[in-house]
Coordinates of N, CA and C in Angstrom, one line a residue:
X1 N 0.9 -1.2 0.0 CA 0.0 0.0 0.0 C 0.9 1.3 0.0
X2 N 0.5 2.2 -0.7 CA 1.2 3.4 -0.8 C 1.2 4.2 0.6
X3 N 2.2 5.1 0.8 CA 2.2 5.9 2.0 C 0.9 6.8 2.0
X4 N 0.4 7.3 0.9 CA -0.9 8.0 1.0 C -2.1 7.2 1.4
X5 N -2.1 5.9 0.9 CA -3.1 5.0 1.4 C -3.1 4.7 2.8
X6 N -1.9 4.4 3.3 CA -1.6 4.1 4.7 C -2.1 5.4 5.5
X7 N -1.7 6.6 5.1 CA -2.2 7.8 5.9 C -3.7 7.9 5.8
X8 N -4.3 7.7 4.7 CA -5.7 7.8 4.6 C -6.4 6.8 5.5
X9 N -6.0 5.5 5.5 CA -6.6 4.5 6.4 C -6.5 4.8 7.8
X10 N -5.2 5.3 8.2 CA -5.0 5.7 9.6 C -5.8 6.8 10.0
X11 N -5.9 7.8 9.3 CA -6.7 9.1 9.6 C -8.2 8.7 9.7
X12 N -8.6 7.8 8.8 CA -10.1 7.4 8.8 C -10.3 6.6 10.1
X13 N -9.4 5.8 10.5 CA -9.6 5.0 11.8 C -9.7 5.9 13.0
X14 N -8.7 6.9 13.0 CA -8.8 7.7 14.1 C -10.0 8.7 14.2
X15 N -10.3 9.1 13.0 CA -11.5 10.0 12.8 C -12.9 9.2 13.3
X16 N -12.9 8.0 12.7 CA -14.1 7.1 13.1 C -14.2 6.9 14.6
X17 N -13.1 6.6 15.2 CA -13.1 6.4 16.6 C -13.5 7.6 17.4
X18 N -13.0 8.8 17.1 CA -13.5 9.9 17.9 C -14.9 10.4 17.5
X19 N -15.2 10.2 16.3 CA -16.7 10.5 15.9 C -17.6 9.5 16.7
X20 N -17.3 8.3 16.8 CA -18.1 7.3 17.4 C -18.2 7.6 18.9
X21 N -17.1 8.0 19.5 CA -17.1 8.3 20.9 C -18.1 9.5 21.2
X22 N -17.9 10.6 20.4 CA -18.9 11.7 20.4 C -20.3 11.3 20.3
X23 N -20.6 10.4 19.4 CA -22.0 9.8 19.2 C -22.4 8.9 20.3
X24 N -21.5 8.4 21.1 CA -21.8 7.4 22.1 C -22.0 6.0 21.5
X25 N -21.4 5.7 20.4 CA -21.5 4.5 19.7 C -20.3 3.5 19.9
X26 N -20.4 2.7 20.9 CA -19.4 1.8 21.3 C -19.1 0.7 20.2
X27 N -20.2 0.3 19.5 CA -20.0 -0.6 18.4 C -19.2 -0.1 17.3
X28 N -19.4 1.2 16.9 CA -18.6 1.7 15.9 C -17.2 2.0 16.4
X29 N -17.0 2.3 17.7 CA -15.7 2.4 18.2 C -14.9 1.1 18.1
X30 N -15.6 0.0 18.4 CA -15.0 -1.4 18.4 C -14.6 -1.8 16.9
X31 N -15.3 -1.3 16.0 CA -15.0 -1.7 14.6 C -13.6 -1.3 14.1
X32 N -13.1 -0.2 14.7 CA -11.8 0.3 14.2 C -10.6 -0.1 15.2
X33 N -10.9 -0.9 16.2 CA -9.9 -1.3 17.1 C -9.4 -2.7 16.8
X34 N -8.1 -2.9 17.0 CA -7.6 -4.3 17.0 C -7.9 -5.0 18.3
X35 N -7.9 -6.3 18.3 CA -8.3 -7.0 19.5 C -7.3 -6.8 20.7
X36 N -6.1 -6.5 20.4 CA -5.1 -6.2 21.4 C -4.7 -4.8 21.6
X37 N -5.6 -3.9 21.2 CA -5.5 -2.5 21.4 C -5.0 -2.1 22.8
X38 N -4.1 -1.1 23.0 CA -3.8 -0.6 24.2 C -4.1 0.9 24.2
X39 N -4.9 1.4 25.2 CA -5.2 2.8 25.3 C -4.6 3.2 26.7
X40 N -3.7 4.3 26.6 CA -2.9 4.8 27.8 C -3.4 6.2 28.0
X41 N -3.9 6.5 29.2 CA -4.2 7.8 29.7 C -2.9 8.4 30.4
X42 N -2.2 9.1 29.6 CA -0.8 9.5 30.0 C -0.7 10.6 31.0
X43 N -1.8 11.2 31.3 CA -1.7 12.3 32.4 C -1.5 11.7 33.7
X44 N -0.7 12.4 34.6 CA -0.5 12.0 35.9 C -1.2 12.9 36.9
X45 N -1.8 12.3 37.9 CA -2.4 13.1 39.0 C -1.5 13.3 40.2
X46 N -0.4 12.7 40.2 CA 0.6 12.8 41.3 C 1.8 13.5 41.0
X47 N 1.9 14.1 39.8 CA 3.0 14.8 39.4 C 4.2 13.9 38.8
X48 N 4.0 12.6 38.8 CA 5.0 11.8 38.3 C 4.9 11.6 36.8
X49 N 5.7 10.7 36.2 CA 5.7 10.5 34.8 C 5.0 9.2 34.4
X50 N 4.5 8.4 35.4 CA 3.7 7.2 35.0 C 2.4 7.6 34.6
X51 N 1.8 6.9 33.7 CA 0.4 7.2 33.2 C -0.6 6.8 34.3
X52 N -1.8 7.6 34.2 CA -2.8 7.4 35.1 C -3.4 6.0 35.0
X53 N -3.6 5.6 33.7 CA -4.2 4.4 33.5 C -3.8 3.7 32.1
X54 N -3.7 2.4 32.1 CA -3.3 1.7 30.9 C -4.5 0.6 30.7
X55 N -5.1 0.7 29.6 CA -6.2 -0.3 29.3 C -5.6 -1.2 28.2
X56 N -5.8 -2.5 28.4 CA -5.2 -3.4 27.5 C -6.3 -4.3 26.9
X57 N -6.4 -4.4 25.5 CA -7.4 -5.3 24.9 C -8.7 -4.5 24.7
X58 N -9.3 -4.9 23.6 CA -10.6 -4.2 23.1 C -11.7 -4.3 24.2
X59 N -11.8 -5.4 24.9 CA -12.8 -5.5 26.0 C -12.6 -4.5 27.1
X60 N -11.3 -4.4 27.5 CA -11.1 -3.4 28.6 C -11.2 -2.0 28.1
X61 N -10.8 -1.7 27.0 CA -10.9 -0.3 26.4 C -12.4 0.0 26.2
X62 N -13.1 -0.8 25.7 CA -14.5 -0.5 25.4 C -15.4 -0.6 26.7
X63 N -15.0 -1.4 27.6 CA -15.6 -1.4 29.0 C -15.5 0.0 29.7
X64 N -14.3 0.4 29.6 CA -13.9 1.7 30.3 C -14.7 2.8 29.7
X65 N -14.8 2.9 28.4 CA -15.4 3.9 27.6 C -16.9 3.8 27.7
X66 N -17.5 2.6 27.8 CA -18.9 2.4 27.9 C -19.3 3.1 29.3
X67 N -18.5 2.9 30.4 CA -18.7 3.5 31.6 C -18.7 5.1 31.5
X68 N -17.7 5.6 30.8 CA -17.6 7.0 30.6 C -18.8 7.6 29.9
X69 N -19.2 6.8 28.9 CA -20.4 7.3 28.0 C -21.6 7.4 28.9
X70 N -21.8 6.5 29.9 CA -23.0 6.6 30.8 C -22.8 7.7 31.7
X71 N -21.6 8.1 32.1 CA -21.4 9.2 33.0 C -21.5 10.7 32.4
X72 N -21.5 10.7 31.1 CA -21.6 12.1 30.4 C -22.7 12.1 29.5
X73 N -23.5 13.1 29.5 CA -24.7 13.2 28.8 C -24.4 13.9 27.4
X74 N -23.2 14.5 27.3 CA -22.9 15.2 26.0 C -21.4 15.2 25.9
X75 N -21.0 14.9 24.7 CA -19.5 14.9 24.4 C -19.3 15.6 23.2
X76 N -18.2 16.5 23.2 CA -17.8 17.2 22.1 C -16.3 17.4 21.9
X77 N -15.7 17.0 20.9 CA -14.3 17.1 20.6 C -14.3 18.1 19.4
X78 N -14.1 19.4 19.8 CA -14.1 20.4 18.7 C -12.8 20.9 18.3
X79 N -12.7 21.6 17.3 CA -11.5 22.2 16.7 C -10.4 21.1 16.5
X80 N -10.8 20.0 16.0 CA -9.8 18.9 15.8 C -8.8 19.2 14.7
X81 N -7.6 19.0 15.1 CA -6.5 19.2 14.0 C -5.7 17.9 14.0
X82 N -5.6 17.2 12.9 CA -4.9 16.0 12.7 C -3.7 16.1 11.9
X83 N -2.6 15.4 12.4 CA -1.3 15.4 11.7 C -0.8 14.0 11.7
X84 N -0.4 13.5 10.5 CA 0.1 12.3 10.3 C 1.7 12.3 10.4
X85 N 2.2 11.3 11.1 CA 3.7 11.1 11.1 C 4.2 10.5 9.8
X86 N 5.5 10.5 9.6 CA 6.1 9.9 8.5 C 5.7 8.5 8.4
X87 N 5.3 8.0 7.2 CA 5.0 6.7 7.0 C 3.4 6.5 7.1
X88 N 2.7 7.5 7.8 CA 1.2 7.5 7.8 C 0.6 6.6 8.8
X89 N 1.4 5.8 9.6 CA 0.6 4.8 10.5 C 0.4 5.6 11.9
X90 N 1.0 6.8 12.1 CA 0.8 7.4 13.4 C 0.1 8.7 13.0
X91 N -1.0 9.0 13.8 CA -1.9 10.2 13.6 C -2.0 10.8 15.0
X92 N -1.6 12.1 15.0 CA -1.8 13.0 16.2 C -3.1 13.8 15.9
X93 N -4.0 13.8 16.9 CA -5.2 14.7 16.9 C -5.2 15.6 18.1
X94 N -5.3 16.9 17.8 CA -5.4 17.8 18.9 C -6.9 18.2 18.9
X95 N -7.5 18.4 20.1 CA -8.9 18.8 20.1 C -9.2 19.5 21.5
X96 N -10.2 20.4 21.4 CA -10.8 20.9 22.6 C -11.9 20.0 23.0
X97 N -12.0 19.6 24.3 CA -13.0 18.7 24.7 C -14.0 19.4 25.7
X98 N -15.3 19.0 25.5 CA -16.3 19.5 26.4 C -17.3 18.4 26.7
X99 N -17.6 18.2 27.9 CA -18.6 17.2 28.3 C -19.4 17.7 29.4
X100 N -20.6 17.1 29.5 CA -21.5 17.5 30.6 C -21.7 16.3 31.4
X101 N -21.4 16.2 32.7 CA -21.5 15.2 33.6 C -22.9 15.0 33.9
X102 N -23.4 13.7 33.7 CA -24.9 13.3 33.7 C -25.5 13.6 35.1
X103 N -24.6 13.2 36.2 CA -25.1 13.2 37.5 C -25.3 14.6 38.1
X104 N -24.5 15.6 37.6 CA -24.6 16.9 38.2 C -24.8 18.0 37.3
X105 N -24.7 17.8 36.0 CA -24.8 18.8 35.0 C -23.6 19.7 34.8
X106 N -22.5 19.3 35.6 CA -21.3 20.1 35.5 C -20.6 19.9 34.1
X107 N -20.2 21.2 33.7 CA -19.5 21.2 32.5 C -18.0 20.9 32.7
X108 N -17.5 20.0 31.9 CA -16.1 19.5 32.0 C -15.4 19.9 30.7
X109 N -14.4 20.8 30.7 CA -13.7 21.1 29.5 C -12.2 20.8 29.7
X110 N -11.6 20.3 28.7 CA -10.2 20.0 28.7 C -9.6 20.2 27.3
X111 N -8.3 20.0 27.2 CA -7.7 20.1 25.9 C -7.0 18.7 25.8
X112 N -7.1 18.1 24.6 CA -6.5 16.8 24.4 C -5.6 16.7 23.2
X113 N -4.6 15.8 23.4 CA -3.8 15.4 22.2 C -3.8 13.8 22.3
X114 N -4.3 13.2 21.2 CA -4.4 11.8 21.0 C -3.3 11.4 20.0
X115 N -2.6 10.3 20.3 CA -1.7 9.7 19.4 C -2.2 8.3 19.1
X116 N -2.6 8.2 17.8 CA -3.1 6.9 17.3 C -2.1 6.2 16.5
X117 N -1.7 5.0 16.9 CA -0.9 4.2 16.1 C -1.7 3.1 15.4
X118 N -1.7 3.1 14.1 CA -2.5 2.2 13.3 C -1.8 1.3 12.4
X119 N -2.5 0.2 12.0 CA -2.0 -0.8 11.1 C -3.2 -1.3 10.3
X120 N -3.1 -1.3 9.1 CA -4.1 -1.9 8.1 C -5.5 -1.2 8.4
X121 N -5.5 0.1 8.6 CA -6.8 0.8 8.9 C -7.4 0.6 10.2
X122 N -6.7 0.0 11.1 CA -7.3 -0.2 12.4 C -6.4 0.4 13.5
X123 N -6.9 0.9 14.6 CA -6.1 1.5 15.7 C -5.6 0.3 16.7
X124 N -4.3 0.3 16.8 CA -3.7 -0.7 17.7 C -3.2 -0.1 19.0
X125 N -3.1 1.3 19.1 CA -2.6 1.9 20.2 C -3.0 3.4 20.3
X126 N -3.5 3.8 21.5 CA -4.0 5.2 21.6 C -3.3 5.7 22.9
X127 N -2.6 6.8 22.8 CA -2.0 7.4 23.9 C -2.7 8.8 24.0
X128 N -3.4 9.1 25.2 CA -4.2 10.3 25.4 C -3.6 11.2 26.4
X129 N -3.4 12.4 26.0 CA -2.8 13.5 26.9 C -3.8 14.5 27.2
X130 N -3.9 14.9 28.4 CA -4.9 15.9 28.8 C -4.4 16.7 30.0
X131 N -5.0 17.8 30.5 CA -4.7 18.6 31.5 C -5.3 17.9 32.8
X132 N -4.4 17.3 33.7 CA -5.0 16.6 34.9 C -5.7 17.6 35.8
X133 N -5.3 18.9 35.8 CA -5.8 19.8 36.8 C -7.3 20.0 36.4
X134 N -7.6 20.2 35.1 CA -9.0 20.3 34.6 C -9.8 19.1 35.0
X135 N -9.2 17.9 34.8 CA -9.9 16.7 35.2 C -10.2 16.6 36.7
X136 N -9.2 16.9 37.4 CA -9.3 16.9 38.9 C -10.5 17.8 39.3
X137 N -10.5 19.1 38.7 CA -11.6 20.0 39.2 C -13.0 19.5 38.9
X138 N -13.2 18.9 37.8 CA -14.5 18.5 37.3 C -14.9 17.2 37.9
X139 N -13.9 16.3 38.0 CA -14.3 14.8 38.4 C -13.7 14.5 39.8
X140 N -13.2 15.5 40.5 CA -12.8 15.3 41.9 C -11.8 14.1 42.1
X141 N -10.9 14.1 41.2 CA -9.8 13.1 41.3 C -8.7 13.7 42.1
X142 N -8.2 13.1 43.2 CA -7.2 13.7 44.0 C -5.9 13.9 43.3
X143 N -5.4 15.1 43.5 CA -4.0 15.4 43.0 C -3.0 15.2 44.0
X144 N -1.8 14.8 43.7 CA -0.7 14.7 44.6 C -0.6 13.5 45.3

């Protein structure tokens, strides 16, 4: 496959995944994930360099995001900017995020960078970066 074809497939997989998350469609999210996908939430709440959470395998990733989808009544990843790495298998997506917490109606805003590592038009690895202070304030996750 040409580099352009690889890039297009990777970009389509990343876009489909994020669109499906916004729509609350776990089935469509699943369609673009490899069975052994790894999703890492790279932000740290204790000031360290270790990730907050590493989800391994399609079932664990989708289980986690199914819970998230139930906790938020609205999701929006706006002002998306996608950038493909050399070879086209890595796609970075920057986005502003906004969600409404279903239990309280609290508005949660954050800024995200997603690194999608793809193969054959499917996502095999996602690394998610966000501001942990914004998450702490909205979700009451302890800092430090």
